[in-house]
PDB file of C-alpha atoms in Angstrom:
ATOM      1  CA  MET Z   1       4.277 -96.827  68.118  1.00  0.00           C
ATOM      2  CA  LEU Z   2       7.898 -96.159  67.235  1.00  0.00           C
ATOM      3  CA  LEU Z   3       9.487 -92.928  68.497  1.00  0.00           C
ATOM      4  CA  ALA Z   4      12.874 -91.911  67.105  1.00  0.00           C
ATOM      5  CA  ILE Z   5      14.939 -88.903  68.186  1.00  0.00           C
ATOM      6  CA  HIS Z   6      17.172 -86.691  66.067  1.00  0.00           C
ATOM      7  CA  THR Z   7      19.273 -83.652  66.968  1.00  0.00           C
ATOM      8  CA  THR Z   8      18.645 -80.640  64.719  1.00  0.00           C
ATOM      9  CA  CYS Z   9      19.619 -76.981  64.730  1.00  0.00           C
ATOM     10  CA  ILE Z  10      16.465 -76.305  66.795  1.00  0.00           C
ATOM     11  CA  GLY Z  11      17.276 -78.993  69.373  1.00  0.00           C
ATOM     12  CA  LYS Z  12      16.205 -82.602  69.750  1.00  0.00           C
ATOM     13  CA  VAL Z  13      13.117 -83.576  67.780  1.00  0.00           C
ATOM     14  CA  GLY Z  14      11.141 -86.783  68.110  1.00  0.00           C
ATOM     15  CA  ILE Z  15       9.127 -88.277  65.292  1.00  0.00           C
ATOM     16  CA  ALA Z  16       6.585 -90.999  65.971  1.00  0.00           C
ATOM     17  CA  GLU Z  17       5.486 -93.570  63.421  1.00  0.00           C
ATOM     18  CA  GLU Z  18       2.685 -96.089  63.555  1.00  0.00           C
ATOM     19  CA  ASN Z  19       1.491 -98.439  60.817  1.00  0.00           C
ATOM     20  CA  GLY Z  20       3.675 -96.731  58.207  1.00  0.00           C
ATOM     21  CA  LEU Z  21       2.354 -93.229  58.967  1.00  0.00           C
ATOM     22  CA  ILE Z  22       3.962 -90.283  60.756  1.00  0.00           C
ATOM     23  CA  THR Z  23       1.746 -89.585  63.769  1.00  0.00           C
ATOM     24  CA  ASN Z  24       3.595 -86.941  65.793  1.00  0.00           C
ATOM     25  CA  LEU Z  25       6.514 -84.541  65.867  1.00  0.00           C
ATOM     26  CA  PHE Z  26       7.735 -83.625  69.357  1.00  0.00           C
ATOM     27  CA  PHE Z  27       9.991 -80.728  70.277  1.00  0.00           C
ATOM     28  CA  GLU Z  28      12.716 -81.212  72.869  1.00  0.00           C
ATOM     29  CA  GLY Z  29      10.668 -80.057  75.860  1.00  0.00           C
ATOM     30  CA  GLU Z  30       7.776 -82.346  74.890  1.00  0.00           C
ATOM     31  CA  LEU Z  31       9.660 -85.625  74.558  1.00  0.00           C
ATOM     32  CA  PRO Z  32       8.216 -88.376  76.755  1.00  0.00           C
ATOM     33  CA  VAL Z  33      10.132 -89.270  79.913  1.00  0.00           C
ATOM     34  CA  PRO Z  34      11.347 -91.899  80.582  1.00  0.00           C
ATOM     35  CA  GLU Z  35      12.742 -92.364  77.139  1.00  0.00           C
ATOM     36  CA  PRO Z  36      10.843 -95.104  75.267  1.00  0.00           C
ATOM     37  CA  TYR Z  37      12.816 -94.320  72.127  1.00  0.00           C
ATOM     38  CA  SER Z  38      13.310 -96.733  69.256  1.00  0.00           C
ATOM     39  CA  GLU Z  39      15.816 -97.169  66.512  1.00  0.00           C
ATOM     40  CA  ALA Z  40      14.910 -94.970  63.574  1.00  0.00           C
ATOM     41  CA  SER Z  41      12.943 -96.722  60.846  1.00  0.00           C
ATOM     42  CA  ALA Z  42      13.296 -96.030  57.131  1.00  0.00           C
ATOM     43  CA  LEU Z  43      10.274 -93.708  57.400  1.00  0.00           C
ATOM     44  CA  THR Z  44      11.517 -91.748  60.419  1.00  0.00           C
ATOM     45  CA  CYS Z  45      14.963 -91.447  58.779  1.00  0.00           C
ATOM     46  CA  GLU Z  46      13.257 -90.021  55.693  1.00  0.00           C
ATOM     47  CA  ALA Z  47      11.251 -87.646  57.887  1.00  0.00           C
ATOM     48  CA  PHE Z  48      14.445 -86.458  59.606  1.00  0.00           C
ATOM     49  CA  ARG Z  49      16.084 -85.898  56.195  1.00  0.00           C
ATOM     50  CA  HIS Z  50      13.073 -83.805  55.184  1.00  0.00           C
ATOM     51  CA  LEU Z  51      13.235 -81.875  58.460  1.00  0.00           C
ATOM     52  CA  ASP Z  52      16.963 -81.153  58.126  1.00  0.00           C
ATOM     53  CA  ALA Z  53      16.501 -80.002  54.520  1.00  0.00           C
ATOM     54  CA  TYR Z  54      13.599 -77.766  55.585  1.00  0.00           C
ATOM     55  CA  LEU Z  55      15.611 -76.235  58.448  1.00  0.00           C
ATOM     56  CA  ASN Z  56      18.468 -75.561  55.999  1.00  0.00           C
ATOM     57  CA  GLY Z  57      16.038 -73.738  53.687  1.00  0.00           C
ATOM     58  CA  ASP Z  58      16.329 -76.435  51.013  1.00  0.00           C
ATOM     59  CA  LEU Z  59      12.846 -78.008  51.280  1.00  0.00           C
ATOM     60  CA  LYS Z  60       9.566 -76.150  50.970  1.00  0.00           C
ATOM     61  CA  THR Z  61       6.999 -78.940  51.363  1.00  0.00           C
ATOM     62  CA  PHE Z  62       7.082 -82.298  53.081  1.00  0.00           C
ATOM     63  CA  SER Z  63       5.996 -85.407  51.194  1.00  0.00           C
ATOM     64  CA  LEU Z  64       5.517 -87.923  53.975  1.00  0.00           C
ATOM     65  CA  PRO Z  65       2.655 -90.311  54.765  1.00  0.00           C
ATOM     66  CA  LEU Z  66       0.773 -88.679  57.642  1.00  0.00           C
ATOM     67  CA  SER Z  67      -1.840 -90.068  59.995  1.00  0.00           C
ATOM     68  CA  PRO Z  68      -5.289 -88.653  59.276  1.00  0.00           C
ATOM     69  CA  PRO Z  69      -6.782 -85.862  61.397  1.00  0.00           C
ATOM     70  CA  SER Z  70      -9.263 -86.831  64.102  1.00  0.00           C
ATOM     71  CA  THR Z  71     -12.188 -84.668  62.919  1.00  0.00           C
ATOM     72  CA  LEU Z  72     -13.571 -83.289  59.674  1.00  0.00           C
ATOM     73  CA  PHE Z  73     -12.930 -79.717  60.847  1.00  0.00           C
ATOM     74  CA  SER Z  74      -9.305 -80.616  61.694  1.00  0.00           C
ATOM     75  CA  ALA Z  75      -8.929 -82.178  58.254  1.00  0.00           C
ATOM     76  CA  ARG Z  76     -10.203 -79.006  56.576  1.00  0.00           C
ATOM     77  CA  VAL Z  77      -7.890 -76.826  58.680  1.00  0.00           C
ATOM     78  CA  ARG Z  78      -4.920 -79.116  57.927  1.00  0.00           C
ATOM     79  CA  GLN Z  79      -5.609 -78.850  54.199  1.00  0.00           C
ATOM     80  CA  ALA Z  80      -5.830 -75.054  54.444  1.00  0.00           C
ATOM     81  CA  LEU Z  81      -2.543 -74.913  56.386  1.00  0.00           C
ATOM     82  CA  LEU Z  82      -0.833 -76.988  53.704  1.00  0.00           C
ATOM     83  CA  LEU Z  83      -1.993 -74.465  51.094  1.00  0.00           C
ATOM     84  CA  ILE Z  84      -0.304 -71.479  52.800  1.00  0.00           C
ATOM     85  CA  PRO Z  85       2.656 -70.745  50.514  1.00  0.00           C
ATOM     86  CA  TYR Z  86       6.146 -71.298  51.882  1.00  0.00           C
ATOM     87  CA  GLY Z  87       7.483 -68.005  53.225  1.00  0.00           C
ATOM     88  CA  SER Z  88       3.979 -66.568  53.678  1.00  0.00           C
ATOM     89  CA  THR Z  89       1.559 -66.289  56.563  1.00  0.00           C
ATOM     90  CA  ALA Z  90      -2.217 -66.337  56.900  1.00  0.00           C
ATOM     91  CA  THR Z  91      -4.442 -65.218  59.739  1.00  0.00           C
ATOM     92  CA  TYR Z  92      -6.562 -67.512  61.881  1.00  0.00           C
ATOM     93  CA  ALA Z  93      -9.582 -65.648  60.473  1.00  0.00           C
ATOM     94  CA  ALA Z  94      -8.458 -66.247  56.874  1.00  0.00           C
ATOM     95  CA  ILE Z  95      -8.070 -69.967  57.563  1.00  0.00           C
ATOM     96  CA  ALA Z  96     -11.547 -70.016  59.154  1.00  0.00           C
ATOM     97  CA  MET Z  97     -12.944 -68.377  55.993  1.00  0.00           C
ATOM     98  CA  ALA Z  98     -11.036 -70.821  53.780  1.00  0.00           C
ATOM     99  CA  VAL Z  99     -12.576 -73.818  55.547  1.00  0.00           C
ATOM    100  CA  GLY Z 100     -16.093 -72.402  55.296  1.00  0.00           C
ATOM    101  CA  SER Z 101     -16.458 -71.427  58.954  1.00  0.00           C
ATOM    102  CA  PRO Z 102     -15.963 -67.643  58.982  1.00  0.00           C
ATOM    103  CA  THR Z 103     -16.663 -67.277  62.717  1.00  0.00           C
ATOM    104  CA  ALA Z 104     -14.318 -70.098  63.760  1.00  0.00           C
ATOM    105  CA  ALA Z 105     -10.975 -68.280  64.054  1.00  0.00           C
ATOM    106  CA  ARG Z 106     -10.596 -69.425  67.683  1.00  0.00           C
ATOM    107  CA  ALA Z 107     -11.404 -73.002  66.689  1.00  0.00           C
ATOM    108  CA  VAL Z 108      -8.695 -72.766  64.023  1.00  0.00           C
ATOM    109  CA  GLY Z 109      -6.318 -71.624  66.765  1.00  0.00           C
ATOM    110  CA  THR Z 110      -7.297 -74.637  68.855  1.00  0.00           C
ATOM    111  CA  VAL Z 111      -6.642 -77.010  65.955  1.00  0.00           C
ATOM    112  CA  CYS Z 112      -3.261 -75.345  65.391  1.00  0.00           C
ATOM    113  CA  SER Z 113      -2.359 -75.632  69.083  1.00  0.00           C
ATOM    114  CA  ARG Z 114      -3.150 -79.361  68.958  1.00  0.00           C
ATOM    115  CA  ASN Z 115      -1.364 -79.984  65.660  1.00  0.00           C
ATOM    116  CA  PRO Z 116       0.436 -83.302  66.204  1.00  0.00           C
ATOM    117  CA  MET Z 117       2.941 -82.585  63.432  1.00  0.00           C
ATOM    118  CA  PRO Z 118       4.155 -78.985  63.731  1.00  0.00           C
ATOM    119  CA  ILE Z 119       6.511 -77.861  60.959  1.00  0.00           C
ATOM    120  CA  VAL Z 120       5.266 -80.709  58.712  1.00  0.00           C
ATOM    121  CA  ILE Z 121       1.747 -79.253  58.955  1.00  0.00           C
ATOM    122  CA  PRO Z 122       2.829 -75.574  58.927  1.00  0.00           C
ATOM    123  CA  CYS Z 123       0.775 -74.027  61.730  1.00  0.00           C
ATOM    124  CA  HIS Z 124       3.746 -71.700  62.343  1.00  0.00           C
ATOM    125  CA  ARG Z 125       2.530 -69.778  59.274  1.00  0.00           C
ATOM    126  CA  VAL Z 126      -0.707 -68.768  61.025  1.00  0.00           C
ATOM    127  CA  VAL Z 127      -0.799 -65.422  62.833  1.00  0.00           C
ATOM    128  CA  PRO Z 128      -3.491 -63.320  64.532  1.00  0.00           C
ATOM    129  CA  SER Z 129      -5.349 -60.590  62.651  1.00  0.00           C
ATOM    130  CA  GLY Z 130      -4.204 -57.939  65.123  1.00  0.00           C
ATOM    131  CA  SER Z 131      -0.759 -57.381  66.522  1.00  0.00           C
ATOM    132  CA  GLY Z 132       1.451 -60.098  67.911  1.00  0.00           C
ATOM    133  CA  PHE Z 133       2.538 -63.449  66.647  1.00  0.00           C
ATOM    134  CA  GLY Z 134      -0.078 -65.719  68.230  1.00  0.00           C
ATOM    135  CA  GLY Z 135       0.932 -68.916  69.963  1.00  0.00           C
ATOM    136  CA  TYR Z 136       2.991 -71.935  69.017  1.00  0.00           C
ATOM    137  CA  ARG Z 137       3.512 -75.312  70.639  1.00  0.00           C
ATOM    138  CA  GLY Z 138       7.275 -74.963  70.320  1.00  0.00           C
ATOM    139  CA  GLY Z 139       7.238 -71.395  71.670  1.00  0.00           C
ATOM    140  CA  LEU Z 140       7.086 -68.025  69.947  1.00  0.00           C
ATOM    141  CA  LYS Z 141      10.861 -67.875  69.531  1.00  0.00           C
ATOM    142  CA  LEU Z 142      10.775 -71.062  67.442  1.00  0.00           C
ATOM    143  CA  LYS Z 143       7.713 -69.852  65.493  1.00  0.00           C
ATOM    144  CA  ALA Z 144       9.605 -66.679  64.579  1.00  0.00           C
ATOM    145  CA  ALA Z 145      12.745 -68.658  63.676  1.00  0.00           C
ATOM    146  CA  LEU Z 146      10.807 -70.967  61.338  1.00  0.00           C
ATOM    147  CA  ASN Z 147       9.231 -67.998  59.570  1.00  0.00           C
ATOM    148  CA  ILE Z 148      12.659 -66.341  59.246  1.00  0.00           C
ATOM    149  CA  ILE Z 149      14.085 -69.541  57.700  1.00  0.00           C
ATOM    150  CA  GLU Z 150      11.239 -69.561  55.182  1.00  0.00           C
ATOM    151  CA  ASN Z 151      11.484 -65.850  54.388  1.00  0.00           C
ATOM    152  CA  LYS Z 152      15.240 -66.083  53.761  1.00  0.00           C
ATOM    153  CA  ALA Z 153      14.911 -69.153  51.548  1.00  0.00           C
ATOM    154  CA  ALA Z 154      11.901 -67.746  49.673  1.00  0.00           C
ATOM    155  CA  THR Z 155      13.759 -64.540  48.793  1.00  0.00           C
ATOM    156  CA  ALA Z 156      17.110 -66.185  48.006  1.00  0.00           C
TER     157      ALA Z 156
END
């Protein structure tokens, strides 16, 4: 596995690649220690360009080769997350309905919390049915910031 690091407006981000596929995106507080970092490959450089463009509000969808999900349910949730329009949100319950498991809102939340590629697979667009903003691997402050970036760019 190759792990390259890049500094963005949200802090350091690590992107892991294996066999020509993006496998993980790590936020600054999640980066492995000690640092087994590699030189950026052509693919991780492309992923960082996508990420920078997204964070600047210039990119709405990522077109990168991604490692496959580990389970069929995770694959269905990932596909549903990718269908949430840029600048919009969906509830955990709505995603559960969309994947054909209407009582699985908590399971959707679990898949989102274990999303190996946050931002690229936009779990930050998923919110609870009630009040609040739900959880996010990168923290609620980052989840809110990503949604603000999208809302500004979508209405510009």
